[in-house]
GROMACS .gro file of C-alpha atoms in nm:
model
  393
    1MET     CA    1  -8.769  -1.739  -2.609
    2ASN     CA    2  -9.129  -1.653  -2.708
    3GLU     CA    3  -9.396  -1.813  -2.493
    4GLU     CA    4  -9.652  -2.025  -2.696
    5THR     CA    5 -10.022  -1.953  -2.624
    6GLU     CA    6 -10.312  -2.178  -2.720
    7LYS     CA    7 -10.547  -2.017  -2.967
    8PRO     CA    8 -10.911  -2.020  -2.847
    9MET     CA    9 -11.172  -2.226  -3.027
   10GLY     CA   10 -11.507  -2.073  -3.122
   11PRO     CA   11 -11.819  -2.139  -2.909
   12GLU     CA   12 -12.019  -2.451  -2.978
   13PRO     CA   13 -12.309  -2.340  -3.200
   14ALA     CA   14 -12.669  -2.413  -3.102
   15GLU     CA   15 -12.916  -2.590  -3.329
   16SER     CA   16 -13.137  -2.348  -3.512
   17GLU     CA   17 -13.504  -2.408  -3.587
   18GLY     CA   18 -13.581  -2.567  -3.919
   19ALA     CA   19 -13.236  -2.657  -3.987
   20SER     CA   20 -13.046  -2.956  -3.902
   21VAL     CA   21 -12.678  -2.871  -3.928
   22GLU     CA   22 -12.434  -3.125  -3.809
   23ILE     CA   23 -12.116  -2.970  -3.693
   24SER     CA   24 -11.837  -3.176  -3.557
   25GLU     CA   25 -11.683  -3.072  -3.224
   26LYS     CA   26 -11.349  -3.064  -3.401
   27THR     CA   27 -11.464  -2.806  -3.653
   28PRO     CA   28 -11.354  -2.455  -3.551
   29ALA     CA   29 -11.576  -2.157  -3.571
   30GLU     CA   30 -11.526  -1.896  -3.837
   31PRO     CA   31 -11.194  -1.725  -3.788
   32PRO     CA   32 -11.169  -1.352  -3.716
   33GLU     CA   33 -11.072  -1.106  -3.984
   34GLY     CA   34 -10.758  -1.202  -4.161
   35THR     CA   35 -10.650  -1.515  -4.335
   36GLN     CA   36 -10.640  -1.856  -4.183
   37GLU     CA   37 -10.263  -1.865  -4.240
   38GLU     CA   38 -10.211  -1.551  -4.037
   39ILE     CA   39 -10.367  -1.691  -3.723
   40ARG     CA   40 -10.309  -2.060  -3.737
   41GLU     CA   41 -10.063  -2.209  -3.498
   42GLU     CA   42  -9.738  -2.338  -3.636
   43THR     CA   43  -9.695  -2.708  -3.627
   44PRO     CA   44  -9.397  -2.850  -3.438
   45GLU     CA   45  -9.240  -2.941  -3.770
   46GLU     CA   46  -9.268  -2.582  -3.898
   47ARG     CA   47  -9.115  -2.405  -3.593
   48PRO     CA   48  -8.747  -2.496  -3.649
   49ALA     CA   49  -8.771  -2.393  -4.012
   50ALA     CA   50  -8.920  -2.056  -3.918
   51ALA     CA   51  -8.656  -1.996  -3.650
   52GLU     CA   52  -8.382  -2.084  -3.895
   53GLY     CA   53  -8.522  -1.839  -4.148
   54GLU     CA   54  -8.537  -1.563  -3.890
   55ALA     CA   55  -8.179  -1.635  -3.781
   56LYS     CA   56  -8.063  -1.620  -4.143
   57ALA     CA   57  -8.231  -1.281  -4.181
   58LYS     CA   58  -8.051  -1.149  -3.871
   59ARG     CA   59  -7.705  -1.265  -3.978
   60PRO     CA   60  -7.648  -0.997  -4.244
   61ARG     CA   61  -7.752  -0.728  -3.993
   62ARG     CA   62  -7.507  -0.862  -3.736
   63ARG     CA   63  -7.233  -0.877  -3.996
   64ARG     CA   64  -7.298  -0.515  -4.094
   65ARG     CA   65  -7.284  -0.400  -3.732
   66THR     CA   66  -6.962  -0.593  -3.672
   67PHE     CA   67  -6.806  -0.448  -3.987
   68ILE     CA   68  -6.902  -0.093  -3.891
   69ALA     CA   69  -6.762  -0.137  -3.538
   70ALA     CA   70  -6.438  -0.282  -3.675
   71ALA     CA   71  -6.407   0.003  -3.924
   72LEU     CA   72  -6.454   0.264  -3.649
   73LEU     CA   73  -6.190   0.097  -3.431
   74LEU     CA   74  -5.955   0.089  -3.727
   75VAL     CA   75  -6.009   0.459  -3.796
   76LEU     CA   76  -5.941   0.541  -3.431
   77PHE     CA   77  -5.648   0.312  -3.362
   78LEU     CA   78  -5.465   0.287  -3.693
   79PRO     CA   79  -5.307   0.635  -3.656
   80LEU     CA   80  -5.214   0.552  -3.297
   81LEU     CA   81  -5.065   0.218  -3.397
   82THR     CA   82  -4.873   0.383  -3.679
   83ALA     CA   83  -4.740   0.652  -3.445
   84GLU     CA   84  -4.633   0.399  -3.181
   85THR     CA   85  -4.457   0.189  -3.445
   86ALA     CA   86  -4.271   0.501  -3.559
   87LEU     CA   87  -4.164   0.571  -3.200
   88ARG     CA   88  -4.030   0.218  -3.164
   89LEU     CA   89  -3.829   0.261  -3.483
   90ASN     CA   90  -3.706   0.597  -3.351
   91TYR     CA   91  -3.543   0.409  -3.064
   92THR     CA   92  -3.329   0.194  -3.293
   93GLY     CA   93  -2.976   0.260  -3.412
   94ASP     CA   94  -2.665   0.390  -3.239
   95PRO     CA   95  -2.608   0.744  -3.110
   96ALA     CA   96  -2.331   0.938  -3.279
   97PRO     CA   97  -1.993   0.959  -3.105
   98GLY     CA   98  -1.957   1.266  -2.888
   99THR     CA   99  -2.327   1.302  -2.808
  100HIS     CA  100  -2.264   1.353  -2.440
  101THR     CA  101  -2.283   1.642  -2.196
  102ARG     CA  102  -2.170   1.985  -2.312
  103GLY     CA  103  -2.150   2.108  -1.953
  104ARG     CA  104  -2.486   2.290  -1.982
  105ASP     CA  105  -2.711   2.058  -1.782
  106ALA     CA  106  -2.952   2.169  -1.509
  107LEU     CA  107  -3.116   2.035  -1.193
  108TRP     CA  108  -3.450   2.129  -1.038
  109LEU     CA  109  -3.423   2.168  -0.656
  110GLY     CA  110  -3.719   2.157  -0.417
  111HIS     CA  111  -3.835   2.428  -0.178
  112ALA     CA  112  -3.655   2.273   0.120
  113TRP     CA  113  -3.339   2.453   0.010
  114LEU     CA  114  -3.498   2.792   0.083
  115ASP     CA  115  -3.729   2.743   0.380
  116GLY     CA  116  -3.471   2.643   0.642
  117ARG     CA  117  -3.481   2.265   0.618
  118LYS     CA  118  -3.140   2.243   0.447
  119THR     CA  119  -2.807   2.328   0.611
  120ASP     CA  120  -2.443   2.379   0.512
  121LYS     CA  121  -2.398   2.004   0.543
  122ASP     CA  122  -2.661   1.949   0.273
  123VAL     CA  123  -2.493   2.199   0.044
  124THR     CA  124  -2.162   2.017   0.083
  125ALA     CA  125  -2.330   1.685   0.004
  126LEU     CA  126  -2.492   1.835  -0.304
  127ALA     CA  127  -2.156   1.968  -0.420
  128HIS     CA  128  -2.008   1.620  -0.392
  129ARG     CA  129  -2.305   1.478  -0.583
  130LEU     CA  130  -2.259   1.722  -0.871
  131GLU     CA  131  -1.880   1.705  -0.886
  132GLY     CA  132  -1.767   1.594  -1.230
  133THR     CA  133  -2.111   1.620  -1.388
  134GLY     CA  134  -2.229   1.859  -1.657
  135ILE     CA  135  -2.468   2.051  -1.431
  136ARG     CA  136  -2.426   2.426  -1.467
  137ASP     CA  137  -2.767   2.564  -1.360
  138LEU     CA  138  -2.973   2.501  -1.048
  139TYR     CA  139  -3.344   2.590  -1.055
  140VAL     CA  140  -3.439   2.642  -0.690
  141HIS     CA  141  -3.812   2.645  -0.614
  142SER     CA  142  -3.877   2.996  -0.482
  143GLY     CA  143  -4.253   3.037  -0.522
  144PRO     CA  144  -4.519   2.972  -0.612
  145LEU     CA  145  -4.642   3.306  -0.736
  146GLU     CA  146  -4.969   3.431  -0.598
  147HIS     CA  147  -5.259   3.426  -0.845
  148ASP     CA  148  -5.223   3.803  -0.886
  149GLY     CA  149  -4.858   3.765  -0.989
  150THR     CA  150  -4.701   3.883  -0.665
  151LEU     CA  151  -4.438   3.690  -0.469
  152PRO     CA  152  -4.422   3.710  -0.086
  153LYS     CA  153  -4.067   3.752   0.042
  154SER     CA  154  -4.153   3.498   0.309
  155ASP     CA  155  -4.140   3.230   0.037
  156TYR     CA  156  -3.762   3.246   0.009
  157PRO     CA  157  -3.621   3.345   0.351
  158LYS     CA  158  -3.288   3.160   0.306
  159ALA     CA  159  -3.211   3.279  -0.047
  160ARG     CA  160  -2.898   3.480   0.029
  161TRP     CA  161  -2.754   3.205   0.250
  162LEU     CA  162  -2.815   2.938  -0.015
  163ILE     CA  163  -2.674   3.138  -0.306
  164SER     CA  164  -2.361   3.222  -0.106
  165ALA     CA  165  -2.315   2.861   0.010
  166LEU     CA  166  -2.362   2.719  -0.340
  167HIS     CA  167  -2.115   2.964  -0.492
  168ARG     CA  168  -1.864   2.867  -0.226
  169GLU     CA  169  -1.905   2.492  -0.280
  170LEU     CA  170  -1.981   2.497  -0.653
  171PRO     CA  171  -1.797   2.784  -0.821
  172GLY     CA  172  -1.927   2.841  -1.171
  173VAL     CA  173  -2.273   2.700  -1.104
  174ARG     CA  174  -2.557   2.950  -1.161
  175VAL     CA  175  -2.847   2.967  -0.916
  176GLN     CA  176  -3.184   3.057  -1.065
  177ALA     CA  177  -3.518   3.115  -0.894
  178TRP     CA  178  -3.780   2.860  -1.004
  179LEU     CA  179  -4.114   3.042  -1.017
  180GLY     CA  180  -4.450   2.910  -1.126
  181ASP     CA  181  -4.821   2.896  -1.071
  182LYS     CA  182  -5.134   2.731  -1.203
  183LEU     CA  183  -5.278   2.926  -1.495
  184ALA     CA  184  -5.647   3.005  -1.523
  185SER     CA  185  -5.652   2.862  -1.875
  186GLU     CA  186  -5.887   2.572  -1.798
  187SER     CA  187  -6.063   2.693  -1.483
  188PRO     CA  188  -6.151   3.032  -1.330
  189GLU     CA  189  -5.896   2.995  -1.051
  190GLY     CA  190  -5.532   3.068  -1.118
  191LEU     CA  191  -5.300   3.321  -1.275
  192HIS     CA  192  -5.474   3.527  -1.546
  193LEU     CA  193  -5.210   3.611  -1.805
  194GLU     CA  194  -5.466   3.799  -2.012
  195ARG     CA  195  -5.468   4.070  -1.745
  196ALA     CA  196  -5.204   4.337  -1.798
  197ALA     CA  197  -5.190   4.405  -1.422
  198THR     CA  198  -5.106   4.040  -1.354
  199ARG     CA  199  -4.826   4.037  -1.611
  200SER     CA  200  -4.685   4.357  -1.462
  201ALA     CA  201  -4.691   4.198  -1.117
  202VAL     CA  202  -4.497   3.895  -1.246
  203VAL     CA  203  -4.231   4.128  -1.386
  204ALA     CA  204  -4.213   4.309  -1.052
  205SER     CA  205  -4.179   3.977  -0.869
  206THR     CA  206  -3.891   3.884  -1.099
  207ARG     CA  207  -3.718   4.212  -1.029
  208GLN     CA  208  -3.764   4.137  -0.660
  209ILE     CA  209  -3.616   3.787  -0.685
  210LEU     CA  210  -3.314   3.909  -0.882
  211ALA     CA  211  -3.251   4.168  -0.611
  212ALA     CA  212  -3.225   3.879  -0.364
  213GLY     CA  213  -2.915   3.756  -0.550
  214PHE     CA  214  -3.048   3.497  -0.796
  215GLU     CA  215  -2.871   3.491  -1.131
  216GLY     CA  216  -3.181   3.414  -1.331
  217ALA     CA  217  -3.552   3.337  -1.325
  218HIS     CA  218  -3.690   3.003  -1.442
  219PHE     CA  219  -4.066   2.998  -1.510
  220ASP     CA  220  -4.298   2.699  -1.509
  221LEU     CA  221  -4.655   2.812  -1.579
  222GLU     CA  222  -4.912   2.540  -1.650
  223PRO     CA  223  -5.135   2.451  -1.825
  224LEU     CA  224  -5.013   2.685  -2.097
  225HIS     CA  225  -5.200   2.646  -2.425
  226SER     CA  226  -5.027   2.657  -2.758
  227GLY     CA  227  -5.055   2.996  -2.925
  228ASP     CA  228  -5.102   3.196  -2.603
  229ARG     CA  229  -5.005   3.550  -2.706
  230ASP     CA  230  -5.022   3.686  -2.351
  231TYR     CA  231  -4.742   3.449  -2.249
  232LEU     CA  232  -4.526   3.574  -2.535
  233SER     CA  233  -4.596   3.932  -2.427
  234LEU     CA  234  -4.490   3.845  -2.072
  235LEU     CA  235  -4.167   3.688  -2.199
  236ASP     CA  236  -4.087   4.002  -2.397
  237ASP     CA  237  -4.123   4.213  -2.084
  238LEU     CA  238  -3.923   3.968  -1.873
  239ARG     CA  239  -3.643   3.954  -2.130
  240THR     CA  240  -3.606   4.332  -2.114
  241LEU     CA  241  -3.577   4.310  -1.736
  242THR     CA  242  -3.333   4.016  -1.719
  243ARG     CA  243  -3.104   4.165  -1.985
  244ALA     CA  244  -3.089   4.490  -1.790
  245HIS     CA  245  -2.979   4.291  -1.484
  246HIS     CA  246  -2.741   4.062  -1.681
  247ALA     CA  247  -2.950   3.770  -1.563
  248LEU     CA  248  -3.091   3.461  -1.732
  249LEU     CA  249  -3.447   3.406  -1.849
  250SER     CA  250  -3.538   3.039  -1.853
  251VAL     CA  251  -3.864   2.849  -1.902
  252ALA     CA  252  -3.999   2.497  -1.869
  253ALA     CA  253  -4.176   2.410  -2.194
  254HIS     CA  254  -4.458   2.176  -2.290
  255GLN     CA  255  -4.391   1.894  -2.535
  256ILE     CA  256  -4.429   1.948  -2.908
  257ASP     CA  257  -4.711   1.795  -3.116
  258PRO     CA  258  -4.603   1.435  -3.192
  259LEU     CA  259  -4.849   1.446  -3.484
  260PRO     CA  260  -4.952   1.758  -3.678
  261ALA     CA  261  -5.202   1.972  -3.484
  262PHE     CA  262  -5.228   1.704  -3.214
  263HIS     CA  263  -5.285   1.969  -2.946
  264SER     CA  264  -5.603   2.076  -3.127
  265PHE     CA  265  -5.730   1.717  -3.140
  266TRP     CA  266  -5.650   1.666  -2.772
  267LYS     CA  267  -5.824   1.989  -2.678
  268THR     CA  268  -6.137   1.880  -2.863
  269THR     CA  269  -6.145   1.535  -2.704
  270THR     CA  270  -6.024   1.612  -2.349
  271GLY     CA  271  -6.040   1.990  -2.302
  272HIS     CA  272  -5.667   1.992  -2.217
  273PRO     CA  273  -5.434   2.064  -2.513
  274LYS     CA  274  -5.122   1.915  -2.354
  275TRP     CA  275  -4.885   1.986  -2.644
  276TRP     CA  276  -4.755   2.296  -2.821
  277SER     CA  277  -4.727   2.333  -3.194
  278GLN     CA  278  -4.368   2.327  -3.316
  279SER     CA  279  -4.410   2.681  -3.444
  280TYR     CA  280  -4.522   2.810  -3.103
  281PHE     CA  281  -4.233   2.628  -2.932
  282GLY     CA  282  -3.999   2.818  -3.163
  283GLN     CA  283  -4.163   3.149  -3.078
  284VAL     CA  284  -4.105   3.085  -2.708
  285ALA     CA  285  -3.748   2.961  -2.762
  286ARG     CA  286  -3.653   3.279  -2.947
  287ARG     CA  287  -3.753   3.491  -2.646
  288VAL     CA  288  -3.550   3.318  -2.373
  289ASP     CA  289  -3.194   3.220  -2.283
  290GLN     CA  290  -3.288   2.864  -2.190
  291ILE     CA  291  -3.579   2.637  -2.268
  292ALA     CA  292  -3.619   2.304  -2.087
  293VAL     CA  293  -3.862   2.054  -2.239
  294MET     CA  294  -4.069   1.865  -1.981
  295SER     CA  295  -4.013   1.541  -2.172
  296TYR     CA  296  -4.186   1.316  -1.919
  297ASP     CA  297  -4.548   1.233  -1.834
  298THR     CA  298  -4.579   1.108  -2.191
  299MET     CA  299  -4.842   0.829  -2.150
  300GLN     CA  300  -4.600   0.583  -2.313
  301PRO     CA  301  -4.637   0.230  -2.168
  302LEU     CA  302  -4.301   0.082  -2.274
  303GLU     CA  303  -3.942   0.192  -2.225
  304SER     CA  304  -3.866   0.163  -2.597
  305LEU     CA  305  -4.169   0.375  -2.689
  306TYR     CA  306  -4.078   0.637  -2.431
  307GLY     CA  307  -3.719   0.650  -2.556
  308GLY     CA  308  -3.842   0.684  -2.913
  309TYR     CA  309  -4.076   0.962  -2.804
  310VAL     CA  310  -3.790   1.153  -2.639
  311ALA     CA  311  -3.581   1.110  -2.955
  312GLN     CA  312  -3.866   1.258  -3.158
  313GLN     CA  313  -3.915   1.547  -2.913
  314THR     CA  314  -3.542   1.622  -2.918
  315SER     CA  315  -3.540   1.645  -3.297
  316LEU     CA  316  -3.855   1.858  -3.310
  317ALA     CA  317  -3.716   2.100  -3.050
  318LEU     CA  318  -3.374   2.126  -3.215
  319GLU     CA  319  -3.533   2.218  -3.547
  320VAL     CA  320  -3.689   2.539  -3.413
  321THR     CA  321  -3.463   2.645  -3.124
  322PRO     CA  322  -3.215   2.915  -3.229
  323ASP     CA  323  -2.844   2.853  -3.179
  324THR     CA  324  -2.834   3.138  -2.928
  325THR     CA  325  -3.074   2.959  -2.688
  326ASP     CA  326  -2.981   2.670  -2.461
  327LEU     CA  327  -3.207   2.370  -2.527
  328LEU     CA  328  -3.240   2.121  -2.242
  329MET     CA  329  -3.435   1.794  -2.249
  330GLY     CA  330  -3.593   1.685  -1.921
  331LEU     CA  331  -3.496   1.357  -1.754
  332PRO     CA  332  -3.745   1.185  -1.516
  333PHE     CA  333  -3.569   1.171  -1.178
  334TYR     CA  334  -3.890   1.060  -1.005
  335HIS     CA  335  -4.096   0.743  -0.982
  336GLU     CA  336  -4.474   0.754  -0.994
  337ASN     CA  337  -4.738   0.529  -1.141
  338ARG     CA  338  -5.050   0.707  -1.261
  339PHE     CA  339  -5.226   0.786  -1.583
  340GLY     CA  340  -4.975   0.955  -1.809
  341HIS     CA  341  -4.663   0.827  -1.632
  342TRP     CA  342  -4.538   0.472  -1.579
  343ALA     CA  343  -4.216   0.447  -1.383
  344HIS     CA  344  -4.117   0.121  -1.554
  345ALA     CA  345  -4.132   0.295  -1.894
  346GLU     CA  346  -4.012   0.649  -1.825
  347THR     CA  347  -3.659   0.573  -1.708
  348VAL     CA  348  -3.341   0.776  -1.715
  349PRO     CA  349  -3.155   0.527  -1.941
  350ALA     CA  350  -3.439   0.535  -2.197
  351ALA     CA  351  -3.458   0.916  -2.185
  352VAL     CA  352  -3.082   0.963  -2.224
  353ARG     CA  353  -3.067   0.719  -2.515
  354GLY     CA  354  -3.360   0.899  -2.677
  355VAL     CA  355  -3.189   1.237  -2.629
  356ARG     CA  356  -2.867   1.110  -2.785
  357LEU     CA  357  -3.048   0.956  -3.081
  358GLY     CA  358  -3.246   1.273  -3.150
  359LEU     CA  359  -2.933   1.486  -3.115
  360SER     CA  360  -2.739   1.252  -3.345
  361ARG     CA  361  -2.997   1.269  -3.622
  362THR     CA  362  -3.064   1.642  -3.609
  363ASP     CA  363  -2.768   1.848  -3.485
  364ALA     CA  364  -2.504   1.624  -3.331
  365ASP     CA  365  -2.249   1.902  -3.276
  366ARG     CA  366  -2.482   2.163  -3.129
  367PRO     CA  367  -2.295   2.325  -2.837
  368ARG     CA  368  -2.585   2.492  -2.652
  369PHE     CA  369  -2.758   2.172  -2.553
  370GLY     CA  370  -2.806   1.971  -2.235
  371VAL     CA  371  -3.041   1.777  -2.011
  372ALA     CA  372  -3.240   1.892  -1.709
  373LEU     CA  373  -3.295   1.657  -1.413
  374TYR     CA  374  -3.639   1.661  -1.246
  375VAL     CA  375  -3.626   1.654  -0.943
  376ASP     CA  376  -3.360   1.631  -0.666
  377PHE     CA  377  -3.580   1.511  -0.376
  378ALA     CA  378  -3.723   1.212  -0.569
  379ALA     CA  379  -3.403   1.093  -0.737
  380THR     CA  380  -3.254   0.750  -0.664
  381GLU     CA  381  -2.895   0.631  -0.680
  382ALA     CA  382  -2.987   0.443  -0.997
  383ASP     CA  383  -3.104   0.769  -1.158
  384TRP     CA  384  -2.778   0.946  -1.078
  385ARG     CA  385  -2.573   0.648  -1.193
  386ALA     CA  386  -2.759   0.630  -1.527
  387TYR     CA  387  -2.710   1.005  -1.581
  388ARG     CA  388  -2.338   0.977  -1.518
  389GLU     CA  389  -2.274   0.657  -1.712
  390ASP     CA  390  -2.498   0.726  -2.014
  391TRP     CA  391  -2.466   1.102  -2.054
  392VAL     CA  392  -2.167   1.243  -1.864
  393GLU     CA  393  -1.898   0.981  -1.926
   0.00000   0.00000   0.00000
């Protein structure tokens, strides 16, 4: 509210000689420059009318600002709303008959299996847990790699014992070394794939781990940006090595763009291009024996949206993965609540249903297909039950 101030009156004039001018006390002195209308005080009757006029003048400006803000929100959120609606629709319908395990599933195992914390009793219990399931491959955490690509032998002291015990209790199951490290793709610290010496060291570390008795090497290097040519070069070198040793080359893969070029948009807005293009996913898949999609940490807030997202990811991955490569879709066997992952939404039943729907719509009879369970030490009985009831049986 503007504070009203009283306008000063002019000084009372003095009588001048030879003139007799009668001036009433109520007569103001001559006003300063400007018109009388510009300086006179509004009457009480005029103030509401002036305020109303000013308010009317402001209304169109407010309406314009509101319209512009609404338009910007629409531009930002309409694509998101459309995409989320599509995911919900993706979760509808019935999976095709026969879209169950092909006996090519996998399980990620924590480092406790190699550092001495697990015993023969634990191996026996694991064998009972996996009996009658479709799990064929075990990815046992054997690293991480050092930032220069080397792998200390002290990281896997119980490797030979574990491999022997697992083969005894679970004949036919393949034991792979799970190797990974943080990449220096978004910060100076980490594994520098652009360095030829680092890539050579990773190949040497793989040769070393295969000599310890593992039947394959499973790599999880993050954050790995879409289009990284150095990663493809590393895979080419690793494939030459693993084939020479009759071993498997397996990788954990980022999710595929849910919208065209979404990784580029996300990189621009956050600096972290979480997704791969579908084309790049295909380039990776053609270089390996197995590719496991990390189809969790999806930022989806509802179970139906998450399931629809997994269905979409399954279809996108099937379209570009060659028939000679095993494609596995990750199941969330862990329960965290943080940005990017809500345990109430990312459930095993929703993921399995999404996998079956995507498989049904794209390549229902594909033989080289499975699911990968992440991770053994965080799994609950409900997770195992859902895997068995919804996917195995």
